[in-house]
Amino acid sequence: MSKVTVLGAGAWGSTMAQVLSDAGNHVLVWGRNQEIVNEINTSHTNRKYLDENVLPLGLSATTNLSEAFEYSNIYVLAVPAQTLRENLKSWKPLVDSDATYISTLKGIEVSTLSRMTEIVHEEMNTENVALITGPNLATELILRQPAGAVAAAPTKILAEKTLKLFATPYYRVYTSTDVLGCELAGAIKSVIALAVGISIGMGFGENTQAMLITRGLNEVARLCAAHGADPLSAAGLAGMGDLVASCGSPLSRNRTFGEVLGRSGSMAVAREHVAKTVEGVASSNAVLEIAHRVGVEVPVIEAVADVVAGTISPSDALDRLMEITTRAENFIR
Amino acid sequence: MSKVTVLGAGAWGSTMAQVLSDAGNHVLVWGRNQEIVNEINTSHTNRKYLDENVLPLGLSATTNLSEAFEYSNIYVLAVPAQTLRENLKSWKPLVDSDATYISTLKGIEVSTLSRMTEIVHEEMNTENVALITGPNLATELILRQPAGAVAAAPTKILAEKTLKLFATPYYRVYTSTDVLGCELAGAIKSVIALAVGISIGMGFGENTQAMLITRGLNEVARLCAAHGADPLSAAGLAGMGDLVASCGSPLSRNRTFGEVLGRSGSMAVAREHVAKTVEGVASSNAVLEIAHRVGVEVPVIEAVADVVAGTISPSDALDRLMEITTRAENFIR
């Protein structure tokens, strides 16, 4: 049993806090919003993000950063990906220097092409950084539906420590020492999910979706391999698993945005329909750049980036994809 | 441009015949049913299996086996998997001894645990056997929706010959020399699709499905590796791709059967609901035996086999799965 601080009191932070509490830890959630923090402490709900779900009674929350960082030396990061660096900068004077950081974020910092754990390394000057990732929609995990995840860390010891923190009877956590592969796979899946959404919007069925998912993950695997990561991470919970869950969920923003885009052929219409940030839209160009830096061809990702940039229509992008000469399916090794 | 004989005039044989015709080949379809054969020749439809879809006008059909085997020396197999051996035995006196066989079948011969291409080797005494497999629902492929597939053969030359026979602008064919891996992955996916269906029937969402798909395919990959096949084939179109399409389709018998089974907890109720042969039900025990012969643990497949055998309820099977100790995610190598 450990003491854990969860940084972020949105849907995802609150859900992770419940998992950690169910796993037997003492958990304190930090959030900016005083109303939400009060609600967690008094009525044990977070209605803005999690409807009527009742959180574990032992779970408490605070808006006080000093209190949050004094509470424990295990910091679980659940703030929006693009705000991580500025948050870390502001937190630095308060943190325990021996702290362990566990990222639950998926995404690439668009301005620098950095992964989330890289940002923690850079800003906090520490190697004690793990991540937990996988097919974990908050709406289902909060109901304690069976789910799987990967705890990845630079060392087996830290990966296993992370596993122990999170594992519950409904949350199966596997370990990995392939931080790079698991993190890249989790970040890139939103771009592939967008491609799948576009194909649905264009009126295509399971065959086309399955082709895009499989060939898209093949691109992720090749990209991981070119970076020295394990291509099999793309075929695991962080890659395939997460992508399948995103593509299957009608609540997924990437899929929904893609559907409108595929149906209308218009980025403007899609942006109007989905007002919030769509990770696959925000990061498709960054992901393409990450691939091109290591000389890997990623036609599905490139098609999405070009459609998002407005330089090609969804239907021309599909035609272009279908014209590429096929060759051996697996040419990673 | 080649001459090709398609053996089987059901939904799948007729769809493959259309693809082959679209790819520029001369195609003759053999079927047992005189009415269907006449309908293909006169009105260019196959309403029993393919509704009002109009087949290519150049496509002809016959019930005459001698004519079928004299027409070409490329035989595309599209008869039911469990009848392949008896068909081959009866065809043997008529076939061209230099013929190339291309299996389009998915399944394991339950009585012998043989794969489809193994049966062709055994019965026809030839090495000229390829297979084509992937996420290809007939109902979508007949509409020429974009789809991908793998042509696998013992030699690169035969794999590429198969690719050229089938490739069309809407049908992207990749090559592989991993016949064993592609064929095993295609056969086993029905068992995993059944597991996914059961979880849907039990009321679980995308997280649980994605976990079963990913961990199920991990079992397929390990099983392939233990047989000397490429574990990455499980992550390709033959494995992941086909499984994702099956799980996404409400028309999939494996998924539908699983859903009724998961909801009712009763094999009898599920059998009543889905009167036809369900591949995952028929082959789960055979697949389990294939795994145990090489000492590979396959908890998801074993759970399905036990539920199908009636020795455990779906909910007890899930509890058993969730209790297994987790470890490193990828331990194939």
PDB file of N, CA and C in Angstrom, chain A residues 226-260:
ATOM      1  N   ALA A 226      12.471   1.732 -36.321  1.00  0.00           N
ATOM      2  CA  ALA A 226      13.487   2.674 -36.798  1.00  0.00           C
ATOM      3  C   ALA A 226      14.046   3.523 -35.662  1.00  0.00           C
ATOM      4  N   HIS A 227      13.276   3.670 -34.592  1.00  0.00           N
ATOM      5  CA  HIS A 227      13.744   4.411 -33.425  1.00  0.00           C
ATOM      6  C   HIS A 227      14.421   3.499 -32.400  1.00  0.00           C
ATOM      7  N   GLY A 228      14.563   2.223 -32.737  1.00  0.00           N
ATOM      8  CA  GLY A 228      15.191   1.291 -31.802  1.00  0.00           C
ATOM      9  C   GLY A 228      14.233   0.702 -30.789  1.00  0.00           C
ATOM     10  N   ALA A 229      12.942   0.936 -30.980  1.00  0.00           N
ATOM     11  CA  ALA A 229      11.948   0.366 -30.063  1.00  0.00           C
ATOM     12  C   ALA A 229      11.500  -1.009 -30.588  1.00  0.00           C
ATOM     13  N   ASP A 230      10.725  -1.720 -29.784  1.00  0.00           N
ATOM     14  CA  ASP A 230      10.253  -3.052 -30.143  1.00  0.00           C
ATOM     15  C   ASP A 230       9.010  -2.933 -31.029  1.00  0.00           C
ATOM     16  N   PRO A 231       9.067  -3.425 -32.276  1.00  0.00           N
ATOM     17  CA  PRO A 231       7.877  -3.309 -33.131  1.00  0.00           C
ATOM     18  C   PRO A 231       6.662  -4.043 -32.562  1.00  0.00           C
ATOM     19  N   LEU A 232       6.912  -5.042 -31.700  1.00  0.00           N
ATOM     20  CA  LEU A 232       5.772  -5.772 -31.126  1.00  0.00           C
ATOM     21  C   LEU A 232       4.951  -4.912 -30.158  1.00  0.00           C
ATOM     22  N   SER A 233       5.530  -3.825 -29.646  1.00  0.00           N
ATOM     23  CA  SER A 233       4.732  -2.935 -28.789  1.00  0.00           C
ATOM     24  C   SER A 233       3.536  -2.383 -29.550  1.00  0.00           C
ATOM     25  N   ALA A 234       3.721  -2.172 -30.861  1.00  0.00           N
ATOM     26  CA  ALA A 234       2.609  -1.676 -31.679  1.00  0.00           C
ATOM     27  C   ALA A 234       1.489  -2.702 -31.759  1.00  0.00           C
ATOM     28  N   ALA A 235       1.840  -3.977 -31.626  1.00  0.00           N
ATOM     29  CA  ALA A 235       0.830  -5.041 -31.688  1.00  0.00           C
ATOM     30  C   ALA A 235       0.254  -5.357 -30.316  1.00  0.00           C
ATOM     31  N   GLY A 236       0.660  -4.591 -29.310  1.00  0.00           N
ATOM     32  CA  GLY A 236       0.205  -4.864 -27.953  1.00  0.00           C
ATOM     33  C   GLY A 236      -0.907  -3.929 -27.504  1.00  0.00           C
ATOM     34  N   LEU A 237      -1.125  -3.879 -26.199  1.00  0.00           N
ATOM     35  CA  LEU A 237      -2.226  -3.084 -25.645  1.00  0.00           C
ATOM     36  C   LEU A 237      -2.043  -1.592 -25.924  1.00  0.00           C
ATOM     37  N   ALA A 238      -0.782  -1.108 -25.921  1.00  0.00           N
ATOM     38  CA  ALA A 238      -0.519   0.318 -26.146  1.00  0.00           C
ATOM     39  C   ALA A 238      -0.832   0.739 -27.575  1.00  0.00           C
ATOM     40  N   GLY A 239      -0.688  -0.197 -28.531  1.00  0.00           N
ATOM     41  CA  GLY A 239      -0.904   0.130 -29.935  1.00  0.00           C
ATOM     42  C   GLY A 239      -2.229  -0.405 -30.445  1.00  0.00           C
ATOM     43  N   MET A 240      -2.215  -1.669 -30.888  1.00  0.00           N
ATOM     44  CA  MET A 240      -3.425  -2.272 -31.425  1.00  0.00           C
ATOM     45  C   MET A 240      -4.595  -2.170 -30.462  1.00  0.00           C
ATOM     46  N   GLY A 241      -4.360  -2.518 -29.184  1.00  0.00           N
ATOM     47  CA  GLY A 241      -5.460  -2.517 -28.222  1.00  0.00           C
ATOM     48  C   GLY A 241      -6.121  -1.158 -28.123  1.00  0.00           C
ATOM     49  N   ASP A 242      -5.296  -0.143 -27.935  1.00  0.00           N
ATOM     50  CA  ASP A 242      -5.822   1.208 -27.768  1.00  0.00           C
ATOM     51  C   ASP A 242      -6.523   1.674 -29.050  1.00  0.00           C
ATOM     52  N   LEU A 243      -5.940   1.341 -30.189  1.00  0.00           N
ATOM     53  CA  LEU A 243      -6.530   1.756 -31.463  1.00  0.00           C
ATOM     54  C   LEU A 243      -7.890   1.098 -31.691  1.00  0.00           C
ATOM     55  N   VAL A 244      -7.975  -0.196 -31.397  1.00  0.00           N
ATOM     56  CA  VAL A 244      -9.235  -0.925 -31.584  1.00  0.00           C
ATOM     57  C   VAL A 244     -10.326  -0.319 -30.694  1.00  0.00           C
ATOM     58  N   ALA A 245      -9.968   0.003 -29.445  1.00  0.00           N
ATOM     59  CA  ALA A 245     -10.964   0.600 -28.544  1.00  0.00           C
ATOM     60  C   ALA A 245     -11.399   1.974 -29.055  1.00  0.00           C
ATOM     61  N   SER A 246     -10.432   2.778 -29.530  1.00  0.00           N
ATOM     62  CA  SER A 246     -10.774   4.115 -30.053  1.00  0.00           C
ATOM     63  C   SER A 246     -11.682   4.011 -31.266  1.00  0.00           C
ATOM     64  N   CYS A 247     -11.363   3.080 -32.157  1.00  0.00           N
ATOM     65  CA  CYS A 247     -12.139   2.972 -33.392  1.00  0.00           C
ATOM     66  C   CYS A 247     -13.522   2.394 -33.133  1.00  0.00           C
ATOM     67  N   GLY A 248     -13.646   1.600 -32.069  1.00  0.00           N
ATOM     68  CA  GLY A 248     -14.932   0.978 -31.780  1.00  0.00           C
ATOM     69  C   GLY A 248     -15.873   1.910 -31.037  1.00  0.00           C
ATOM     70  N   SER A 249     -15.315   2.944 -30.425  1.00  0.00           N
ATOM     71  CA  SER A 249     -16.149   3.785 -29.572  1.00  0.00           C
ATOM     72  C   SER A 249     -16.771   4.944 -30.330  1.00  0.00           C
ATOM     73  N   PRO A 250     -18.091   5.026 -30.324  1.00  0.00           N
ATOM     74  CA  PRO A 250     -18.738   6.174 -30.965  1.00  0.00           C
ATOM     75  C   PRO A 250     -18.446   7.476 -30.207  1.00  0.00           C
ATOM     76  N   LEU A 251     -17.886   7.362 -28.990  1.00  0.00           N
ATOM     77  CA  LEU A 251     -17.563   8.559 -28.208  1.00  0.00           C
ATOM     78  C   LEU A 251     -16.184   9.112 -28.554  1.00  0.00           C
ATOM     79  N   SER A 252     -15.397   8.341 -29.327  1.00  0.00           N
ATOM     80  CA  SER A 252     -14.036   8.792 -29.633  1.00  0.00           C
ATOM     81  C   SER A 252     -14.068  10.029 -30.516  1.00  0.00           C
ATOM     82  N   ARG A 253     -13.380  11.076 -30.065  1.00  0.00           N
ATOM     83  CA  ARG A 253     -13.366  12.322 -30.838  1.00  0.00           C
ATOM     84  C   ARG A 253     -12.665  12.137 -32.174  1.00  0.00           C
ATOM     85  N   ASN A 254     -11.579  11.351 -32.173  1.00  0.00           N
ATOM     86  CA  ASN A 254     -10.865  11.137 -33.437  1.00  0.00           C
ATOM     87  C   ASN A 254     -11.777  10.484 -34.462  1.00  0.00           C
ATOM     88  N   ARG A 255     -12.484   9.446 -34.022  1.00  0.00           N
ATOM     89  CA  ARG A 255     -13.372   8.747 -34.936  1.00  0.00           C
ATOM     90  C   ARG A 255     -14.503   9.657 -35.401  1.00  0.00           C
ATOM     91  N   THR A 256     -15.125  10.368 -34.454  1.00  0.00           N
ATOM     92  CA  THR A 256     -16.266  11.222 -34.795  1.00  0.00           C
ATOM     93  C   THR A 256     -15.860  12.321 -35.761  1.00  0.00           C
ATOM     94  N   PHE A 257     -14.723  12.967 -35.469  1.00  0.00           N
ATOM     95  CA  PHE A 257     -14.224  14.028 -36.342  1.00  0.00           C
ATOM     96  C   PHE A 257     -13.963  13.461 -37.741  1.00  0.00           C
ATOM     97  N   GLY A 258     -13.325  12.299 -37.781  1.00  0.00           N
ATOM     98  CA  GLY A 258     -13.025  11.652 -39.061  1.00  0.00           C
ATOM     99  C   GLY A 258     -14.289  11.341 -39.840  1.00  0.00           C
ATOM    100  N   GLU A 259     -15.309  10.868 -39.153  1.00  0.00           N
ATOM    101  CA  GLU A 259     -16.571  10.527 -39.829  1.00  0.00           C
ATOM    102  C   GLU A 259     -17.174  11.745 -40.522  1.00  0.00           C
ATOM    103  N   VAL A 260     -17.231  12.859 -39.796  1.00  0.00           N
ATOM    104  CA  VAL A 260     -17.793  14.078 -40.393  1.00  0.00           C
ATOM    105  C   VAL A 260     -16.924  14.533 -41.562  1.00  0.00           C
TER     106      VAL A 260
END
